[in-house]
Short mmCIF file of C-alpha atoms in Angstrom, two decimals:
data_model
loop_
_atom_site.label_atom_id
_atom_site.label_comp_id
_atom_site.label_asym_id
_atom_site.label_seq_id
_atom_site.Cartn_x
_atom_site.Cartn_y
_atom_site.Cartn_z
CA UNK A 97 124.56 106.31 96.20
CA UNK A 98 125.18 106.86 100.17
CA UNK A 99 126.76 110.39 99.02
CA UNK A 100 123.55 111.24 96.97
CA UNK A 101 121.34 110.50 99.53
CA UNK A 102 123.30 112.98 101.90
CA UNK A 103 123.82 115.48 99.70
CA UNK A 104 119.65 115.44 99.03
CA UNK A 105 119.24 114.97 102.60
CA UNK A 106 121.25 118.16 103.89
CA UNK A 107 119.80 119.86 101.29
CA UNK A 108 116.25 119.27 101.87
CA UNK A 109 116.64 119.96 105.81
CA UNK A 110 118.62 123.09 105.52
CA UNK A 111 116.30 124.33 103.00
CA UNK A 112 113.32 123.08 104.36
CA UNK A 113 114.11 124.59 108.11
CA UNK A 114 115.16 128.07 106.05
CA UNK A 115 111.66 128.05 104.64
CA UNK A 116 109.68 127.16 107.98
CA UNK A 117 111.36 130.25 110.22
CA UNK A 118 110.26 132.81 107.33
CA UNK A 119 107.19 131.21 106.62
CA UNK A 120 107.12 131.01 110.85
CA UNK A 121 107.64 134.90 110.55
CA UNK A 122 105.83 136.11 107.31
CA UNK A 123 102.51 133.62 107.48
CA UNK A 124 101.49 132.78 110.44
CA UNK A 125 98.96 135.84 111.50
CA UNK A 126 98.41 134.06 114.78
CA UNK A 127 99.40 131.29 117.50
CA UNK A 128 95.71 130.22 117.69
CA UNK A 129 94.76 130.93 114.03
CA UNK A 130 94.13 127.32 112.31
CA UNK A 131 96.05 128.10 108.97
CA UNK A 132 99.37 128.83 110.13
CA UNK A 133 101.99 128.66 107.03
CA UNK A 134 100.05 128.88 104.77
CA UNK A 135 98.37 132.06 104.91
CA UNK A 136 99.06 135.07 103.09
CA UNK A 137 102.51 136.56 103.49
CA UNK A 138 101.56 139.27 106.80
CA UNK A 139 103.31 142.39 105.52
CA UNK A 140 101.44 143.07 101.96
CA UNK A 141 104.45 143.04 99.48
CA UNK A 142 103.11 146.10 97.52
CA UNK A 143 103.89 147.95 100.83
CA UNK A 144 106.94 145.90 102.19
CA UNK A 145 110.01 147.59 103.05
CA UNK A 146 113.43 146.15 101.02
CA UNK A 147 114.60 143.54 103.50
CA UNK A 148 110.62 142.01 104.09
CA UNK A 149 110.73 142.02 100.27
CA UNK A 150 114.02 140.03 100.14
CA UNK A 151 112.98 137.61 102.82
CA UNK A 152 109.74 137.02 101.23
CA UNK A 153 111.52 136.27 97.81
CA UNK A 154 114.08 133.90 100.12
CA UNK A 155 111.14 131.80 101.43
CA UNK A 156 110.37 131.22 98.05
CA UNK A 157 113.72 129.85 96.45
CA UNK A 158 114.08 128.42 99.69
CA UNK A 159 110.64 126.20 99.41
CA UNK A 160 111.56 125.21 95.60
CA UNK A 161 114.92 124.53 96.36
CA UNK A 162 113.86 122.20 99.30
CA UNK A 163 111.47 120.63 96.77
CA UNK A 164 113.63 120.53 93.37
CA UNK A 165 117.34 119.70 95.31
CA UNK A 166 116.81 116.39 96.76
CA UNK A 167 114.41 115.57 93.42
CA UNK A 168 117.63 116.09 91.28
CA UNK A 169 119.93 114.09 94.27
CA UNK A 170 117.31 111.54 94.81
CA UNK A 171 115.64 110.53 91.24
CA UNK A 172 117.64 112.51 88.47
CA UNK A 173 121.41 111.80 88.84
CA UNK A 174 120.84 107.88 89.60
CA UNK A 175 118.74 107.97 86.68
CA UNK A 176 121.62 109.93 84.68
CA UNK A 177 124.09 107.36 86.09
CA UNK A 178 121.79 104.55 84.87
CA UNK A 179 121.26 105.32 82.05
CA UNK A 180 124.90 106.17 80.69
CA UNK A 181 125.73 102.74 82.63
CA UNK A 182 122.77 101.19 80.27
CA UNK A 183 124.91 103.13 76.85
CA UNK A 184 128.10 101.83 78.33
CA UNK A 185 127.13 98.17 78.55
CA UNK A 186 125.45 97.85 74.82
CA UNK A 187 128.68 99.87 73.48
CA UNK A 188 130.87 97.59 75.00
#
């Protein structure tokens, strides 16, 4: 369980720090604006040269992969584990 709980871990920090420098970069209009993060992304994406467009789409996977990764870590494999334990038990 200790090597789930890592693995979730790194993964949420890594992917969670990823998202907050690009997010830092493409949504924060302002030091003293109130909504930093979570305004619209700065440089419209209609208009957005290749790399903004491919950091913009990185900020994304990077927020649903900080979100979804530790889920499947954290809830999904124990649960997995569980339940073939559960199968094993009334098999044997």
């Amino acid at each position: 369980m200790a090597d789930e709980f890592i693995k979730g871990l790194g993964i949420f920090t890594s992917a969670g720090l990823g998202w907050l420098v690009l997010a830092g970069w493409y949504r924060t209009p302002g030091f003293e604006s109130t909504r930093q993060l979570v305004s619209p992304v700065s440089p419209d994406p209609a208009s957005a040269d290749l790399f903004n467009l491919m950091a913009i789409g990185l900020m994304e996977v990077l927020l649903w992969f900080a979100i979804l990764g530790p889920l499947a870590f954290w809830v999904i494999l124990p649960a997995v584990q569980q339940a073939r334990r559960a199968i094993d038990d009334r098999t044997a």
